[in-house]
Every structure is written in structure tokens, then in C-alpha cells.
Amino acid sequence: CAKADDGSVYDRFRGRIIFPIRDARGRAISFGGRSLDPNARAKYLNGPETELFDKGRTLFNLARAREAAGKGAALILAEGYMDVIALSEAGFAGAVAPLGTAVTEDQLRLAWRTHAEPVVALDGDAAGLRAALRVVDLALPLIEAGQGLRFATLPAGLDPDDLLKAKGAGAMQAVLDQARPMVDLLWQRETEGQDVDSPERKARLDKALREAIGRIRDPSIRGHYGEEIKRLRWALFRQGPRPAARRPGVPGQRWQPPPAPASVGARSSVLALDGGEENLLEQVLLATLVVHPGLILSFEAALESLHFADPDLDRLRDALLHLAHDPEPAPLGEKIRATQRAAVEMLFSQSHVTSAPPVRNEGDADLARMCVAEGLAKLDARRGAVREIEDAVQDMAGLVDEGLTWRLSQATRALHRAEKSTLEDATTMGEDRAALSKYLQSLIDGQIWVKTRR
């Protein structure tokens, strides 16, 4: 029952179809009602929140959908009760829905615990698209490797219930088969109906996309999003042959990048892993984890995505991650030293390893955690910067636009930030840094011109 403004009591669910709301184990925890009156202020109405029922942390039909997903069915996130019931009746048993509200972070986590890649199937109208984009914004900081969303776009004006009634289960399956990844919706939002015919508008688009991608916490996924956005951007801006960028007043001349100095190549000594700075940092990083094995799982995702050019270091990293999940009760540090004796002895035979503060101070876990986080961030920033530089240099054969110069300037800043580390002597690569910085600046300034034939 509910109480009206005048104090009278009335049936809370009057004029509504009632549905039981169950938790993930199938136990009834509340009720919901869909209005029979199309003009009702609230289309859906739930029971009051209690210790058992929190609508922001519950998905309608989750118990049955979880069972179906365990047997291989897709998990479909629909808009409301009726869509879920219609989908289930048509054979799509993995259908769930929020309880009459926008999707919440907790509901997304519930969905991911049930299926690695739920399909969001919202109504094919403007409101449905807005709802889908809200889900994109909510999900961006939460996505992880193997944990994402796809979006099924229904025909305009139809919800799943309408589509099933009009065209049957085959039409619904076709829509689900064409579900798109989140990056497509992100790109659609920023480009649909937008003119990008000026440098200022292109820069606005780049800024909006950078801000969206920057919200992704996982560095590996952030990198893949950047690659896909780069591909879409190229298709939008670079259709047809690329025109030459001629210097004003000098016919027949176009800009080309200068030859890179010997120390700056596709794999320059800036990236050299044989005795180079990155190799030293990787060695200190792994030695820190051997001394402080409790940190391995804390940085598991970053370690999994980190590439070691030295195969010995790569194998040691794999062993650390494997042993961190070993159910044997022996202390992790002892297991590492017992099973990886040769690799550990080789690692700790390096003077720069044994003298590193996080390795030397075995009892200072906070210092070790800070140094591991810094080392991973430095490697990620350095490699991301150099990848961006290499890609940008490849683009130099054609027109230099404001997006390219922005990429180079950002990459230079990232590289400079990456070089600021407290773990190692910052003077070990001075000559290479100077050569790279000078080369990058010449690229950014765009001052070097060579004569070419028309």
C-alpha cells in the first residue's frame, strides 16, 4: 500500500501488471508493476527499497539469464520487463533489464559477472540511442581485457517486443548478430551530423575523442581504442590520394621529414633493450616483485600486457603471474626462488638491481609499491609515445595537419614525462635524448622543406 497526499491509503500497484523481482539466486525480493495506462506518470513502478531490495543493484530475470548464459546463451540487456519476457518467450533466455531506471554501474558489474560481453539492445529511437550512449559513458572507465559491451541497434521506432511480434525471432537474431562494439557508438556520437571541414572543428573532434578515451583505465584497451579511432579518423579525413603540402610561394615543393639521426630509428637506442635503460628498468621491476611478491596480483593486469623484449625476463614475468595463483600453501616468495632459481640468481647478479631502493629495502612495502607503479607507468608512457612518434613519422609522406603536429607534440611531452624516474640515473641516455628531442622539434616546427618534382 501507499499513502496519498491527503493521508488516504491506496493500492501501490493499482492499474498495473505485477511482476515478481528476484535476486541472482531466484528468491523473490520485491515486486514491480507496469502501468496499463499509457498516460501514467511512471511506466514502471517498483516496491520500496529495503535491506533485501536495491533496484540499482538488481537486474530483472538475472537468475534465469545467468543459468542460460552458463549454457552458452548471449546476455541481452533490454530496457524493461516486457522486453525481457518477450525475448525469453522467443528463445532468448539470457535477457535481463534494469528496473525502470537508467543502467547503473552496479548493474553493469552484475552483467559482467554473468557474461564477458553483454549485448545492449535498446529501443531503435532517439531516446534509445541516448540511453545507449549513457551506458557507453558509464562503461568506459570499467572495461577490462575480455570485459566489454556490444550494442544492437533495433529498427527505428521498434523495441525488442515490437520486433519479435512483427518479424519473429529470426529478425531479432539478425539484429544481435550485427551488434557493434562500444568504440563505434563513441565515434558515431562525436561525428554524426558534425561538419569537420576546418582545422578548428577537427581539433574539437580530436579533443572530444581524447577525453573519452582518456577515461579508460586499462592502458592496453586505451591503446587499442586509440588505434581504432585513428583508423576511423583516417577514413574520415584522408579519403582519396593525399595531397602534397606545398610551401606558400614556392611552387613544386612539399614538406618531407628530415632523415632521422643514427640514434633515432624504428628501434633506436631509446628503445634498445640490450643493456638499455628500459631493460634496466624491467630488471629492477621484476626484482622488486621477487622481493615483494605480495604486489604481483595488485599489478596483474599491467604486468600481463607488458611486453619484455628479453625472452628470459618475459618467461620470469609469466612464472611470477602463474605462481601468484598457485593454490599451494607455501609462501609465494619461497616458491618463486625455488622454482625460478636460475632466473632469480641471474637477475640479482646485476649490481644495479641489488642497489635499487625497492630491492634493497625489503621491509618497505610502500616504497616497493610506489616504485612498481612508477616503473610500469614509465614504460607505458615511453612506449606509447614512441609508437605515436613512429606512426606520425610514417604519415609525414603526405599533408601535415594540425592533428599530426598535435600528436607529435603530445608524444614529445609524454616521452619527457616518461624519462623522469627516481629509480635510475637520468644521465644514462643524454645523447640519445638530445638527438631525439632535436629531431622531434624539427618535425613539429615543419621548417624543413625539400624540392620535389610535381
mmCIF file of C-alpha atoms in Angstrom, residues 6-280:
data_model
loop_
_atom_site.group_PDB
_atom_site.id
_atom_site.type_symbol
_atom_site.label_atom_id
_atom_site.label_comp_id
_atom_site.label_asym_id
_atom_site.label_seq_id
_atom_site.Cartn_x
_atom_site.Cartn_y
_atom_site.Cartn_z
ATOM 1 C CA ASP A 6 -4.430 13.689 1.705
ATOM 2 C CA GLY A 7 -3.449 10.833 4.041
ATOM 3 C CA SER A 8 -5.633 8.181 2.447
ATOM 4 C CA VAL A 9 -4.186 4.736 1.736
ATOM 5 C CA TYR A 10 -4.369 3.121 -1.711
ATOM 6 C CA ASP A 11 -3.006 0.102 -3.551
ATOM 7 C CA ARG A 12 0.528 0.989 -4.680
ATOM 8 C CA PHE A 13 0.213 -1.121 -7.842
ATOM 9 C CA ARG A 14 -3.346 -0.247 -8.852
ATOM 10 C CA GLY A 15 -3.919 -0.373 -12.614
ATOM 11 C CA ARG A 16 -0.679 -2.295 -13.206
ATOM 12 C CA ILE A 17 0.503 -5.747 -14.240
ATOM 13 C CA ILE A 18 2.557 -7.160 -11.357
ATOM 14 C CA PHE A 19 5.883 -8.980 -11.803
ATOM 15 C CA PRO A 20 7.969 -10.620 -9.085
ATOM 16 C CA ILE A 21 11.515 -9.280 -8.808
ATOM 17 C CA ARG A 22 14.027 -11.970 -7.887
ATOM 18 C CA ASP A 23 17.649 -11.861 -6.805
ATOM 19 C CA ALA A 24 20.509 -13.720 -8.520
ATOM 20 C CA ARG A 25 19.540 -16.919 -6.699
ATOM 21 C CA GLY A 26 15.907 -16.757 -7.819
ATOM 22 C CA ARG A 27 14.416 -15.624 -4.492
ATOM 23 C CA ALA A 28 11.590 -13.043 -4.629
ATOM 24 C CA ILE A 29 12.780 -9.779 -3.046
ATOM 25 C CA SER A 30 10.160 -7.298 -4.327
ATOM 26 C CA PHE A 31 7.515 -6.643 -6.956
ATOM 27 C CA GLY A 32 7.269 -4.371 -9.940
ATOM 28 C CA GLY A 33 4.314 -3.138 -11.914
ATOM 29 C CA ARG A 34 3.901 -1.900 -15.489
ATOM 30 C CA SER A 35 1.132 0.600 -15.989
ATOM 31 C CA LEU A 36 -1.852 -0.322 -18.154
ATOM 32 C CA ASP A 37 -2.493 3.381 -18.712
ATOM 33 C CA PRO A 38 -0.241 4.774 -21.490
ATOM 34 C CA ASN A 39 -0.551 8.241 -19.937
ATOM 35 C CA ALA A 40 0.604 7.190 -16.471
ATOM 36 C CA ARG A 41 3.372 9.339 -14.993
ATOM 37 C CA ALA A 42 5.506 6.260 -14.283
ATOM 38 C CA LYS A 43 5.567 3.456 -16.842
ATOM 39 C CA TYR A 44 7.194 1.099 -14.345
ATOM 40 C CA LEU A 45 6.828 1.161 -10.566
ATOM 41 C CA ASN A 46 8.802 -0.949 -8.116
ATOM 42 C CA GLY A 47 8.267 -1.824 -4.486
ATOM 43 C CA PRO A 48 10.046 0.365 -1.912
ATOM 44 C CA GLU A 49 13.734 -0.249 -1.336
ATOM 45 C CA THR A 50 14.573 -2.444 1.635
ATOM 46 C CA GLU A 51 17.567 -4.283 3.034
ATOM 47 C CA LEU A 52 16.807 -7.028 0.529
ATOM 48 C CA PHE A 53 15.866 -4.896 -2.475
ATOM 49 C CA ASP A 54 18.051 -2.199 -4.050
ATOM 50 C CA LYS A 55 16.832 -1.509 -7.576
ATOM 51 C CA GLY A 56 20.182 -0.036 -8.648
ATOM 52 C CA ARG A 57 21.876 -3.322 -7.758
ATOM 53 C CA THR A 58 19.326 -5.698 -9.240
ATOM 54 C CA LEU A 59 18.602 -6.903 -12.769
ATOM 55 C CA PHE A 60 15.219 -8.297 -13.705
ATOM 56 C CA ASN A 61 15.376 -12.013 -14.656
ATOM 57 C CA LEU A 62 19.055 -12.338 -13.661
ATOM 58 C CA ALA A 63 18.730 -15.801 -12.092
ATOM 59 C CA ARG A 64 17.309 -17.420 -15.240
ATOM 60 C CA ALA A 65 19.564 -15.408 -17.535
ATOM 61 C CA ARG A 66 22.633 -16.496 -15.575
ATOM 62 C CA GLU A 67 21.639 -20.131 -15.993
ATOM 63 C CA ALA A 68 21.135 -19.633 -19.737
ATOM 64 C CA ALA A 69 24.436 -17.751 -20.114
ATOM 65 C CA GLY A 70 26.187 -20.637 -18.385
ATOM 66 C CA LYS A 71 24.929 -22.860 -21.217
ATOM 67 C CA GLY A 72 26.261 -20.530 -23.904
ATOM 68 C CA ALA A 73 23.391 -18.087 -24.434
ATOM 69 C CA ALA A 74 24.088 -14.401 -25.053
ATOM 70 C CA LEU A 75 23.286 -11.999 -22.226
ATOM 71 C CA ILE A 76 20.947 -9.321 -23.602
ATOM 72 C CA LEU A 77 20.430 -6.103 -21.653
ATOM 73 C CA ALA A 78 16.992 -4.807 -22.656
ATOM 74 C CA GLU A 79 15.022 -1.785 -21.450
ATOM 75 C CA GLY A 80 12.120 -3.207 -19.444
ATOM 76 C CA TYR A 81 10.139 -6.152 -18.111
ATOM 77 C CA MET A 82 8.023 -6.679 -21.225
ATOM 78 C CA ASP A 83 11.086 -6.798 -23.488
ATOM 79 C CA VAL A 84 12.661 -9.432 -21.254
ATOM 80 C CA ILE A 85 9.506 -11.529 -21.197
ATOM 81 C CA ALA A 86 9.100 -11.282 -24.981
ATOM 82 C CA LEU A 87 12.759 -12.195 -25.567
ATOM 83 C CA SER A 88 12.566 -15.137 -23.182
ATOM 84 C CA GLU A 89 9.377 -16.443 -24.813
ATOM 85 C CA ALA A 90 11.099 -16.211 -28.227
ATOM 86 C CA GLY A 91 14.042 -18.330 -27.084
ATOM 87 C CA PHE A 92 16.467 -15.622 -25.923
ATOM 88 C CA ALA A 93 16.687 -16.860 -22.359
ATOM 89 C CA GLY A 94 19.639 -14.671 -21.404
ATOM 90 C CA ALA A 95 17.617 -11.433 -21.330
ATOM 91 C CA VAL A 96 17.769 -9.028 -18.371
ATOM 92 C CA ALA A 97 16.688 -5.440 -17.746
ATOM 93 C CA PRO A 98 17.199 -2.641 -15.231
ATOM 94 C CA LEU A 99 14.223 -1.911 -13.025
ATOM 95 C CA GLY A 100 12.658 1.041 -14.799
ATOM 96 C CA THR A 101 15.721 3.267 -14.386
ATOM 97 C CA ALA A 102 18.913 4.033 -16.290
ATOM 98 C CA VAL A 103 21.588 1.330 -16.128
ATOM 99 C CA THR A 104 23.864 1.709 -13.108
ATOM 100 C CA GLU A 105 27.498 0.783 -12.510
ATOM 101 C CA ASP A 106 26.454 -1.987 -10.134
ATOM 102 C CA GLN A 107 24.117 -3.448 -12.744
ATOM 103 C CA LEU A 108 26.924 -3.461 -15.304
ATOM 104 C CA ARG A 109 29.142 -5.339 -12.864
ATOM 105 C CA LEU A 110 26.333 -7.845 -12.287
ATOM 106 C CA ALA A 111 26.038 -8.343 -16.041
ATOM 107 C CA TRP A 112 29.809 -8.839 -16.446
ATOM 108 C CA ARG A 113 29.869 -11.419 -13.699
ATOM 109 C CA THR A 114 27.325 -13.328 -15.779
ATOM 110 C CA HIS A 115 28.807 -12.802 -19.269
ATOM 111 C CA ALA A 116 32.044 -11.249 -20.518
ATOM 112 C CA GLU A 117 30.360 -9.260 -23.297
ATOM 113 C CA PRO A 118 26.663 -8.478 -22.810
ATOM 114 C CA VAL A 119 24.691 -7.091 -25.737
ATOM 115 C CA VAL A 120 22.816 -3.871 -25.030
ATOM 116 C CA ALA A 121 19.561 -3.927 -27.036
ATOM 117 C CA LEU A 122 17.687 -0.682 -26.524
ATOM 118 C CA ASP A 123 14.852 0.849 -28.476
ATOM 119 C CA GLY A 124 15.628 1.992 -32.015
ATOM 120 C CA ASP A 125 14.655 5.627 -31.484
ATOM 121 C CA ALA A 126 16.427 8.791 -30.339
ATOM 122 C CA ALA A 127 15.726 8.012 -26.686
ATOM 123 C CA GLY A 128 17.174 4.527 -27.118
ATOM 124 C CA LEU A 129 20.344 5.938 -28.673
ATOM 125 C CA ARG A 130 20.724 8.446 -25.833
ATOM 126 C CA ALA A 131 20.320 5.609 -23.340
ATOM 127 C CA ALA A 132 22.952 3.567 -25.172
ATOM 128 C CA LEU A 133 25.400 6.476 -25.100
ATOM 129 C CA ARG A 134 24.824 6.917 -21.363
ATOM 130 C CA VAL A 135 25.785 3.274 -20.960
ATOM 131 C CA VAL A 136 28.934 3.896 -23.029
ATOM 132 C CA ASP A 137 29.969 6.780 -20.772
ATOM 133 C CA LEU A 138 29.284 4.666 -17.707
ATOM 134 C CA ALA A 139 31.196 1.656 -19.013
ATOM 135 C CA LEU A 140 34.342 3.350 -20.369
ATOM 136 C CA PRO A 141 36.194 3.536 -17.024
ATOM 137 C CA LEU A 142 35.104 -0.018 -16.131
ATOM 138 C CA ILE A 143 36.009 -2.060 -19.210
ATOM 139 C CA GLU A 144 38.882 -4.513 -18.928
ATOM 140 C CA ALA A 145 40.555 -7.087 -21.130
ATOM 141 C CA GLY A 146 37.832 -9.570 -22.017
ATOM 142 C CA GLN A 147 35.122 -7.458 -20.382
ATOM 143 C CA GLY A 148 33.181 -5.157 -22.693
ATOM 144 C CA LEU A 149 29.822 -4.396 -24.268
ATOM 145 C CA ARG A 150 28.271 -4.618 -27.709
ATOM 146 C CA PHE A 151 25.260 -2.633 -28.891
ATOM 147 C CA ALA A 152 22.414 -3.943 -31.027
ATOM 148 C CA THR A 153 20.596 -1.214 -32.931
ATOM 149 C CA LEU A 154 16.933 -2.074 -33.438
ATOM 150 C CA PRO A 155 14.915 -0.684 -36.370
ATOM 151 C CA ALA A 156 13.673 2.838 -35.754
ATOM 152 C CA GLY A 157 10.599 3.009 -33.560
ATOM 153 C CA LEU A 158 10.729 -0.644 -32.511
ATOM 154 C CA ASP A 159 11.671 -2.244 -29.209
ATOM 155 C CA PRO A 160 12.508 -5.975 -28.913
ATOM 156 C CA ASP A 161 8.887 -6.851 -28.119
ATOM 157 C CA ASP A 162 7.647 -4.990 -31.240
ATOM 158 C CA LEU A 163 10.286 -6.547 -33.481
ATOM 159 C CA LEU A 164 9.540 -10.059 -32.304
ATOM 160 C CA LYS A 165 5.810 -9.609 -32.851
ATOM 161 C CA ALA A 166 6.293 -8.101 -36.302
ATOM 162 C CA LYS A 167 9.109 -10.231 -37.764
ATOM 163 C CA GLY A 168 9.849 -13.074 -35.366
ATOM 164 C CA ALA A 169 12.927 -14.459 -33.652
ATOM 165 C CA GLY A 170 14.973 -14.595 -36.858
ATOM 166 C CA ALA A 171 14.850 -10.823 -37.239
ATOM 167 C CA MET A 172 15.884 -10.342 -33.612
ATOM 168 C CA GLN A 173 18.794 -12.748 -34.025
ATOM 169 C CA ALA A 174 19.930 -10.830 -37.100
ATOM 170 C CA VAL A 175 19.965 -7.615 -35.065
ATOM 171 C CA LEU A 176 22.009 -9.288 -32.326
ATOM 172 C CA ASP A 177 24.458 -10.726 -34.865
ATOM 173 C CA GLN A 178 25.142 -7.192 -36.124
ATOM 174 C CA ALA A 179 25.792 -5.748 -32.657
ATOM 175 C CA ARG A 180 28.567 -3.141 -32.716
ATOM 176 C CA PRO A 181 31.433 -2.538 -30.295
ATOM 177 C CA MET A 182 31.419 0.480 -27.977
ATOM 178 C CA VAL A 183 34.048 2.336 -29.967
ATOM 179 C CA ASP A 184 31.622 2.553 -32.904
ATOM 180 C CA LEU A 185 28.984 4.314 -30.800
ATOM 181 C CA LEU A 186 31.604 6.624 -29.369
ATOM 182 C CA TRP A 187 32.711 7.605 -32.862
ATOM 183 C CA GLN A 188 29.094 7.958 -34.039
ATOM 184 C CA ARG A 189 28.237 10.334 -31.210
ATOM 185 C CA GLU A 190 31.159 12.655 -31.907
ATOM 186 C CA THR A 191 30.849 12.689 -35.725
ATOM 187 C CA GLU A 192 27.183 12.209 -36.642
ATOM 188 C CA GLY A 193 25.747 15.431 -38.033
ATOM 189 C CA GLN A 194 29.032 17.275 -37.424
ATOM 190 C CA ASP A 195 30.951 19.165 -40.098
ATOM 191 C CA VAL A 196 34.704 18.758 -39.730
ATOM 192 C CA ASP A 197 35.727 20.948 -42.629
ATOM 193 C CA SER A 198 38.116 23.237 -40.745
ATOM 194 C CA PRO A 199 41.183 22.802 -38.535
ATOM 195 C CA GLU A 200 39.234 24.148 -35.560
ATOM 196 C CA ARG A 201 36.436 21.610 -35.981
ATOM 197 C CA LYS A 202 38.906 18.785 -36.469
ATOM 198 C CA ALA A 203 40.679 19.853 -33.310
ATOM 199 C CA ARG A 204 37.344 19.885 -31.448
ATOM 200 C CA LEU A 205 36.665 16.330 -32.594
ATOM 201 C CA ASP A 206 40.152 15.218 -31.576
ATOM 202 C CA LYS A 207 39.748 16.793 -28.151
ATOM 203 C CA ALA A 208 36.385 15.130 -27.515
ATOM 204 C CA LEU A 209 37.708 11.725 -28.537
ATOM 205 C CA ARG A 210 40.871 12.109 -26.472
ATOM 206 C CA GLU A 211 38.819 12.995 -23.397
ATOM 207 C CA ALA A 212 36.567 9.960 -23.901
ATOM 208 C CA ILE A 213 39.436 7.529 -24.445
ATOM 209 C CA GLY A 214 41.325 9.052 -21.531
ATOM 210 C CA ARG A 215 38.615 7.784 -19.188
ATOM 211 C CA ILE A 216 39.589 4.171 -19.948
ATOM 212 C CA ARG A 217 41.705 2.958 -17.053
ATOM 213 C CA ASP A 218 43.176 -0.142 -18.670
ATOM 214 C CA PRO A 219 46.257 1.004 -20.657
ATOM 215 C CA SER A 220 46.062 -1.870 -23.141
ATOM 216 C CA ILE A 221 42.417 -1.217 -24.003
ATOM 217 C CA ARG A 222 43.082 2.523 -24.134
ATOM 218 C CA GLY A 223 45.775 1.854 -26.718
ATOM 219 C CA HIS A 224 43.511 -0.331 -28.847
ATOM 220 C CA TYR A 225 40.754 2.308 -28.729
ATOM 221 C CA GLY A 226 43.288 4.868 -29.893
ATOM 222 C CA GLU A 227 44.292 2.660 -32.831
ATOM 223 C CA GLU A 228 40.673 2.152 -33.889
ATOM 224 C CA ILE A 229 39.882 5.868 -33.583
ATOM 225 C CA LYS A 230 42.988 6.612 -35.646
ATOM 226 C CA ARG A 231 41.707 4.264 -38.364
ATOM 227 C CA LEU A 232 38.251 5.861 -38.349
ATOM 228 C CA ARG A 233 39.757 9.335 -38.374
ATOM 229 C CA TRP A 234 41.900 8.449 -41.374
ATOM 230 C CA ALA A 235 38.846 7.172 -43.237
ATOM 231 C CA LEU A 236 37.000 10.414 -42.471
ATOM 232 C CA PHE A 237 39.765 12.899 -43.285
ATOM 233 C CA ARG A 238 42.010 11.127 -45.753
ATOM 234 C CA GLN A 239 39.736 9.715 -48.429
ATOM 235 C CA GLY A 240 41.402 9.513 -51.827
ATOM 236 C CA PRO A 241 45.068 10.280 -52.573
ATOM 237 C CA ARG A 242 46.783 12.500 -50.055
ATOM 238 C CA PRO A 243 47.587 15.952 -51.461
ATOM 239 C CA ALA A 244 51.090 17.364 -51.173
ATOM 240 C CA ALA A 245 51.513 20.172 -48.674
ATOM 241 C CA ARG A 246 53.284 22.887 -50.643
ATOM 242 C CA ARG A 247 55.212 25.719 -49.090
ATOM 243 C CA PRO A 248 53.487 29.031 -49.839
ATOM 244 C CA GLY A 249 55.144 30.902 -52.677
ATOM 245 C CA VAL A 250 57.494 28.066 -53.654
ATOM 246 C CA PRO A 251 55.853 26.028 -56.441
ATOM 247 C CA GLY A 252 56.696 22.360 -56.696
ATOM 248 C CA GLN A 253 57.882 21.968 -53.149
ATOM 249 C CA ARG A 254 56.318 19.802 -50.468
ATOM 250 C CA TRP A 255 57.250 19.147 -46.873
ATOM 251 C CA GLN A 256 59.080 15.948 -46.009
ATOM 252 C CA PRO A 257 60.544 14.750 -42.751
ATOM 253 C CA PRO A 258 64.308 15.031 -42.343
ATOM 254 C CA PRO A 259 66.353 11.853 -42.157
ATOM 255 C CA ALA A 260 66.433 10.607 -38.606
ATOM 256 C CA PRO A 261 69.751 10.758 -36.770
ATOM 257 C CA ALA A 262 71.535 7.454 -36.297
ATOM 258 C CA SER A 263 70.302 7.200 -32.724
ATOM 259 C CA VAL A 264 66.655 7.646 -33.712
ATOM 260 C CA GLY A 265 65.205 4.847 -35.821
ATOM 261 C CA ALA A 266 62.281 2.477 -35.799
ATOM 262 C CA ARG A 267 64.041 0.762 -32.922
ATOM 263 C CA SER A 268 66.574 3.317 -31.764
ATOM 264 C CA SER A 269 68.781 3.117 -28.714
ATOM 265 C CA VAL A 270 65.991 4.972 -26.941
ATOM 266 C CA LEU A 271 64.127 1.663 -27.163
ATOM 267 C CA ALA A 272 67.112 -0.667 -27.043
ATOM 268 C CA LEU A 273 66.581 -3.446 -24.565
ATOM 269 C CA ASP A 274 70.077 -4.956 -24.704
ATOM 270 C CA GLY A 275 71.642 -3.107 -21.800
ATOM 271 C CA GLY A 276 69.480 -0.026 -22.472
ATOM 272 C CA GLU A 277 67.505 1.975 -19.971
ATOM 273 C CA GLU A 278 64.267 0.064 -20.494
ATOM 274 C CA ASN A 279 65.988 -3.265 -19.948
ATOM 275 C CA LEU A 280 67.461 -1.985 -16.680
#
